[in-house]
Amino acid sequence: MKRSERLRVIETLAKQREDQAATALGQIRAQVEAEQGRYQELENYRTEYMGYLDEQAGQSISIEQWRRTQGFIDQLGDLMLRQKQAVLQWKQRESQVLQKWQVLYQRRKNIGQFIDNISMEEVVAEDKKEQQAIDELVSIRFHQSDT
């Protein structure tokens, strides 16, 4: 078995690692999107309640009702802050996994190029060997024809 063929196993393993990192990256990106969606839902909900409170301000609303609604809006604001932190943490994790994938991608690409170079060297060596065999055969036949 040629050296380049034996090295293809290493390239296959590198490709598997790269694919695993790409899968993890996809899952994390989906999680980032989901977390951002949750944040947006909270923001929309908070905006809706603030609008309700503004509407009620023009009408007669009890102080108790206003306090409860404002307290709920404040709770939504706190949830939004925590959700924003969750989004930032997931984005940071996404960045780390992206960097890992990029390293694995480059490593696999380098291995492939190395194997391609070795394959080319093997082809050149085989061609030289074949040319030597042809030259020897021609030389033998030439010497046989002289006799």
PDB file of C-alpha atoms in Angstrom:
ATOM      1  CA  MET A   1       0.000   0.000   0.000  1.00  0.00           C
ATOM      2  CA  LYS A   2       1.304   3.399  -0.973  1.00  0.00           C
ATOM      3  CA  ARG A   3       2.160   5.962   1.653  1.00  0.00           C
ATOM      4  CA  SER A   4      -0.488   8.355   0.296  1.00  0.00           C
ATOM      5  CA  GLU A   5      -3.150   5.643   0.638  1.00  0.00           C
ATOM      6  CA  ARG A   6      -2.142   4.984   4.254  1.00  0.00           C
ATOM      7  CA  LEU A   7      -2.332   8.720   4.986  1.00  0.00           C
ATOM      8  CA  ARG A   8      -5.896   8.891   3.637  1.00  0.00           C
ATOM      9  CA  VAL A   9      -6.980   7.233   6.913  1.00  0.00           C
ATOM     10  CA  ILE A  10      -5.622  10.236   8.797  1.00  0.00           C
ATOM     11  CA  GLU A  11      -7.424  12.561   6.415  1.00  0.00           C
ATOM     12  CA  THR A  12     -10.678  10.640   6.975  1.00  0.00           C
ATOM     13  CA  LEU A  13     -10.301  10.963  10.740  1.00  0.00           C
ATOM     14  CA  ALA A  14      -9.576  14.672  10.411  1.00  0.00           C
ATOM     15  CA  LYS A  15     -12.696  15.041   8.253  1.00  0.00           C
ATOM     16  CA  GLN A  16     -14.780  13.257  10.896  1.00  0.00           C
ATOM     17  CA  ARG A  17     -13.523  15.634  13.588  1.00  0.00           C
ATOM     18  CA  GLU A  18     -14.240  18.619  11.351  1.00  0.00           C
ATOM     19  CA  ASP A  19     -17.753  17.323  10.664  1.00  0.00           C
ATOM     20  CA  GLN A  20     -18.398  16.831  14.387  1.00  0.00           C
ATOM     21  CA  ALA A  21     -17.321  20.408  15.058  1.00  0.00           C
ATOM     22  CA  ALA A  22     -19.543  21.645  12.221  1.00  0.00           C
ATOM     23  CA  THR A  23     -22.494  19.744  13.688  1.00  0.00           C
ATOM     24  CA  ALA A  24     -21.826  21.209  17.136  1.00  0.00           C
ATOM     25  CA  LEU A  25     -21.567  24.666  15.589  1.00  0.00           C
ATOM     26  CA  GLY A  26     -24.919  24.199  13.886  1.00  0.00           C
ATOM     27  CA  GLN A  27     -26.539  23.119  17.139  1.00  0.00           C
ATOM     28  CA  ILE A  28     -25.101  26.080  19.015  1.00  0.00           C
ATOM     29  CA  ARG A  29     -26.215  28.480  16.301  1.00  0.00           C
ATOM     30  CA  ALA A  30     -29.732  27.059  16.590  1.00  0.00           C
ATOM     31  CA  GLN A  31     -29.562  27.610  20.346  1.00  0.00           C
ATOM     32  CA  VAL A  32     -28.378  31.199  19.876  1.00  0.00           C
ATOM     33  CA  GLU A  33     -31.304  31.805  17.551  1.00  0.00           C
ATOM     34  CA  ALA A  34     -33.736  30.256  20.043  1.00  0.00           C
ATOM     35  CA  GLU A  35     -32.348  32.366  22.897  1.00  0.00           C
ATOM     36  CA  GLN A  36     -32.589  35.505  20.774  1.00  0.00           C
ATOM     37  CA  GLY A  37     -36.175  34.554  19.967  1.00  0.00           C
ATOM     38  CA  ARG A  38     -36.958  34.241  23.675  1.00  0.00           C
ATOM     39  CA  TYR A  39     -35.424  37.649  24.284  1.00  0.00           C
ATOM     40  CA  GLN A  40     -37.515  39.144  21.483  1.00  0.00           C
ATOM     41  CA  GLU A  41     -40.659  37.578  22.929  1.00  0.00           C
ATOM     42  CA  LEU A  42     -39.924  39.118  26.320  1.00  0.00           C
ATOM     43  CA  GLU A  43     -39.253  42.474  24.726  1.00  0.00           C
ATOM     44  CA  ASN A  44     -42.512  42.321  22.768  1.00  0.00           C
ATOM     45  CA  TYR A  45     -44.409  41.282  25.856  1.00  0.00           C
ATOM     46  CA  ARG A  46     -42.893  44.135  27.874  1.00  0.00           C
ATOM     47  CA  THR A  47     -43.702  46.645  25.114  1.00  0.00           C
ATOM     48  CA  GLU A  48     -47.257  45.373  25.024  1.00  0.00           C
ATOM     49  CA  TYR A  49     -47.694  45.834  28.766  1.00  0.00           C
ATOM     50  CA  MET A  50     -46.098  49.288  28.671  1.00  0.00           C
ATOM     51  CA  GLY A  51     -48.569  50.232  25.958  1.00  0.00           C
ATOM     52  CA  TYR A  52     -51.407  48.872  28.086  1.00  0.00           C
ATOM     53  CA  LEU A  53     -50.217  50.932  31.048  1.00  0.00           C
ATOM     54  CA  ASP A  54     -49.992  54.063  28.857  1.00  0.00           C
ATOM     55  CA  GLU A  55     -53.526  53.410  27.599  1.00  0.00           C
ATOM     56  CA  GLN A  56     -54.823  53.012  31.112  1.00  0.00           C
ATOM     57  CA  ALA A  57     -53.129  56.226  32.218  1.00  0.00           C
ATOM     58  CA  GLY A  58     -55.619  58.172  30.105  1.00  0.00           C
ATOM     59  CA  GLN A  59     -58.451  56.368  31.818  1.00  0.00           C
ATOM     60  CA  SER A  60     -59.108  55.894  35.462  1.00  0.00           C
ATOM     61  CA  ILE A  61     -56.853  53.137  36.827  1.00  0.00           C
ATOM     62  CA  SER A  62     -56.385  52.321  40.451  1.00  0.00           C
ATOM     63  CA  ILE A  63     -52.985  52.875  42.005  1.00  0.00           C
ATOM     64  CA  GLU A  64     -52.936  49.202  42.983  1.00  0.00           C
ATOM     65  CA  GLN A  65     -53.570  48.105  39.388  1.00  0.00           C
ATOM     66  CA  TRP A  66     -50.894  50.515  38.147  1.00  0.00           C
ATOM     67  CA  ARG A  67     -48.355  49.153  40.728  1.00  0.00           C
ATOM     68  CA  ARG A  68     -49.081  45.536  39.799  1.00  0.00           C
ATOM     69  CA  THR A  69     -48.730  46.241  36.115  1.00  0.00           C
ATOM     70  CA  GLN A  70     -45.579  48.309  36.628  1.00  0.00           C
ATOM     71  CA  GLY A  71     -44.171  45.579  38.890  1.00  0.00           C
ATOM     72  CA  PHE A  72     -44.843  43.018  36.165  1.00  0.00           C
ATOM     73  CA  ILE A  73     -43.147  45.258  33.598  1.00  0.00           C
ATOM     74  CA  ASP A  74     -40.142  45.553  35.922  1.00  0.00           C
ATOM     75  CA  GLN A  75     -40.018  41.751  36.263  1.00  0.00           C
ATOM     76  CA  LEU A  76     -40.074  41.435  32.498  1.00  0.00           C
ATOM     77  CA  GLY A  77     -37.165  43.903  32.355  1.00  0.00           C
ATOM     78  CA  ASP A  78     -35.207  41.748  34.810  1.00  0.00           C
ATOM     79  CA  LEU A  79     -35.964  38.643  32.756  1.00  0.00           C
ATOM     80  CA  MET A  80     -34.817  40.471  29.654  1.00  0.00           C
ATOM     81  CA  LEU A  81     -31.481  41.290  31.291  1.00  0.00           C
ATOM     82  CA  ARG A  82     -30.955  37.640  32.246  1.00  0.00           C
ATOM     83  CA  GLN A  83     -32.021  36.499  28.803  1.00  0.00           C
ATOM     84  CA  LYS A  84     -29.609  38.954  27.209  1.00  0.00           C
ATOM     85  CA  GLN A  85     -26.830  37.441  29.339  1.00  0.00           C
ATOM     86  CA  ALA A  86     -27.861  33.970  28.164  1.00  0.00           C
ATOM     87  CA  VAL A  87     -27.716  35.138  24.543  1.00  0.00           C
ATOM     88  CA  LEU A  88     -24.246  36.616  25.092  1.00  0.00           C
ATOM     89  CA  GLN A  89     -23.014  33.397  26.705  1.00  0.00           C
ATOM     90  CA  TRP A  90     -24.318  31.304  23.825  1.00  0.00           C
ATOM     91  CA  LYS A  91     -22.722  33.702  21.318  1.00  0.00           C
ATOM     92  CA  GLN A  92     -19.417  33.403  23.151  1.00  0.00           C
ATOM     93  CA  ARG A  93     -19.683  29.621  23.020  1.00  0.00           C
ATOM     94  CA  GLU A  94     -20.548  29.868  19.327  1.00  0.00           C
ATOM     95  CA  SER A  95     -17.404  31.895  18.742  1.00  0.00           C
ATOM     96  CA  GLN A  96     -15.263  29.304  20.547  1.00  0.00           C
ATOM     97  CA  VAL A  97     -16.740  26.399  18.582  1.00  0.00           C
ATOM     98  CA  LEU A  98     -16.372  28.352  15.341  1.00  0.00           C
ATOM     99  CA  GLN A  99     -12.676  28.866  16.086  1.00  0.00           C
ATOM    100  CA  LYS A 100     -12.283  25.155  16.844  1.00  0.00           C
ATOM    101  CA  TRP A 101     -14.016  24.251  13.578  1.00  0.00           C
ATOM    102  CA  GLN A 102     -11.778  26.655  11.648  1.00  0.00           C
ATOM    103  CA  VAL A 103      -8.668  25.022  13.145  1.00  0.00           C
ATOM    104  CA  LEU A 104      -9.955  21.532  12.303  1.00  0.00           C
ATOM    105  CA  TYR A 105     -10.937  22.627   8.793  1.00  0.00           C
ATOM    106  CA  GLN A 106      -7.494  24.085   8.149  1.00  0.00           C
ATOM    107  CA  ARG A 107      -5.801  20.995   9.590  1.00  0.00           C
ATOM    108  CA  ARG A 108      -7.816  18.684   7.331  1.00  0.00           C
ATOM    109  CA  LYS A 109      -7.117  20.899   4.344  1.00  0.00           C
ATOM    110  CA  ASN A 110      -3.369  20.863   5.112  1.00  0.00           C
ATOM    111  CA  ILE A 111      -3.402  17.077   5.469  1.00  0.00           C
ATOM    112  CA  GLY A 112      -5.156  16.803   2.110  1.00  0.00           C
ATOM    113  CA  GLN A 113      -2.582  19.040   0.446  1.00  0.00           C
ATOM    114  CA  PHE A 114       0.247  17.051   2.049  1.00  0.00           C
ATOM    115  CA  ILE A 115      -1.257  13.802   0.757  1.00  0.00           C
ATOM    116  CA  ASP A 116      -1.732  15.308  -2.703  1.00  0.00           C
ATOM    117  CA  ASN A 117       1.960  16.299  -2.743  1.00  0.00           C
ATOM    118  CA  ILE A 118       2.993  12.813  -1.682  1.00  0.00           C
ATOM    119  CA  SER A 119       0.720  11.287  -4.349  1.00  0.00           C
ATOM    120  CA  MET A 120       2.359  13.485  -6.962  1.00  0.00           C
ATOM    121  CA  GLU A 121       5.818  12.423  -5.748  1.00  0.00           C
ATOM    122  CA  GLU A 122       4.712   8.786  -5.940  1.00  0.00           C
ATOM    123  CA  VAL A 123       3.475   9.260  -9.511  1.00  0.00           C
ATOM    124  CA  VAL A 124       6.763  10.908 -10.494  1.00  0.00           C
ATOM    125  CA  ALA A 125       8.739   8.094  -8.843  1.00  0.00           C
ATOM    126  CA  GLU A 126       6.612   5.454 -10.606  1.00  0.00           C
ATOM    127  CA  ASP A 127       7.092   7.243 -13.922  1.00  0.00           C
ATOM    128  CA  LYS A 128      10.865   7.306 -13.404  1.00  0.00           C
ATOM    129  CA  LYS A 129      10.865   3.630 -12.485  1.00  0.00           C
ATOM    130  CA  GLU A 130       8.778   2.789 -15.534  1.00  0.00           C
ATOM    131  CA  GLN A 131      11.048   4.871 -17.756  1.00  0.00           C
ATOM    132  CA  GLN A 132      14.103   3.078 -16.340  1.00  0.00           C
ATOM    133  CA  ALA A 133      12.472  -0.284 -17.048  1.00  0.00           C
ATOM    134  CA  ILE A 134      11.696   0.774 -20.612  1.00  0.00           C
ATOM    135  CA  ASP A 135      15.240   2.102 -21.061  1.00  0.00           C
ATOM    136  CA  GLU A 136      16.687  -1.195 -19.796  1.00  0.00           C
ATOM    137  CA  LEU A 137      14.412  -3.189 -22.078  1.00  0.00           C
ATOM    138  CA  VAL A 138      15.417  -1.045 -25.077  1.00  0.00           C
ATOM    139  CA  SER A 139      19.063  -1.370 -24.088  1.00  0.00           C
ATOM    140  CA  ILE A 140      18.800  -5.151 -23.809  1.00  0.00           C
ATOM    141  CA  ARG A 141      17.048  -5.453 -27.170  1.00  0.00           C
ATOM    142  CA  PHE A 142      19.571  -3.080 -28.745  1.00  0.00           C
ATOM    143  CA  HIS A 143      22.437  -5.216 -27.430  1.00  0.00           C
ATOM    144  CA  GLN A 144      20.717  -8.391 -28.609  1.00  0.00           C
ATOM    145  CA  SER A 145      20.258  -7.008 -32.083  1.00  0.00           C
ATOM    146  CA  ASP A 146      23.984  -6.196 -32.252  1.00  0.00           C
ATOM    147  CA  THR A 147      24.942  -9.785 -31.855  1.00  0.00           C
TER     148      THR A 147
END
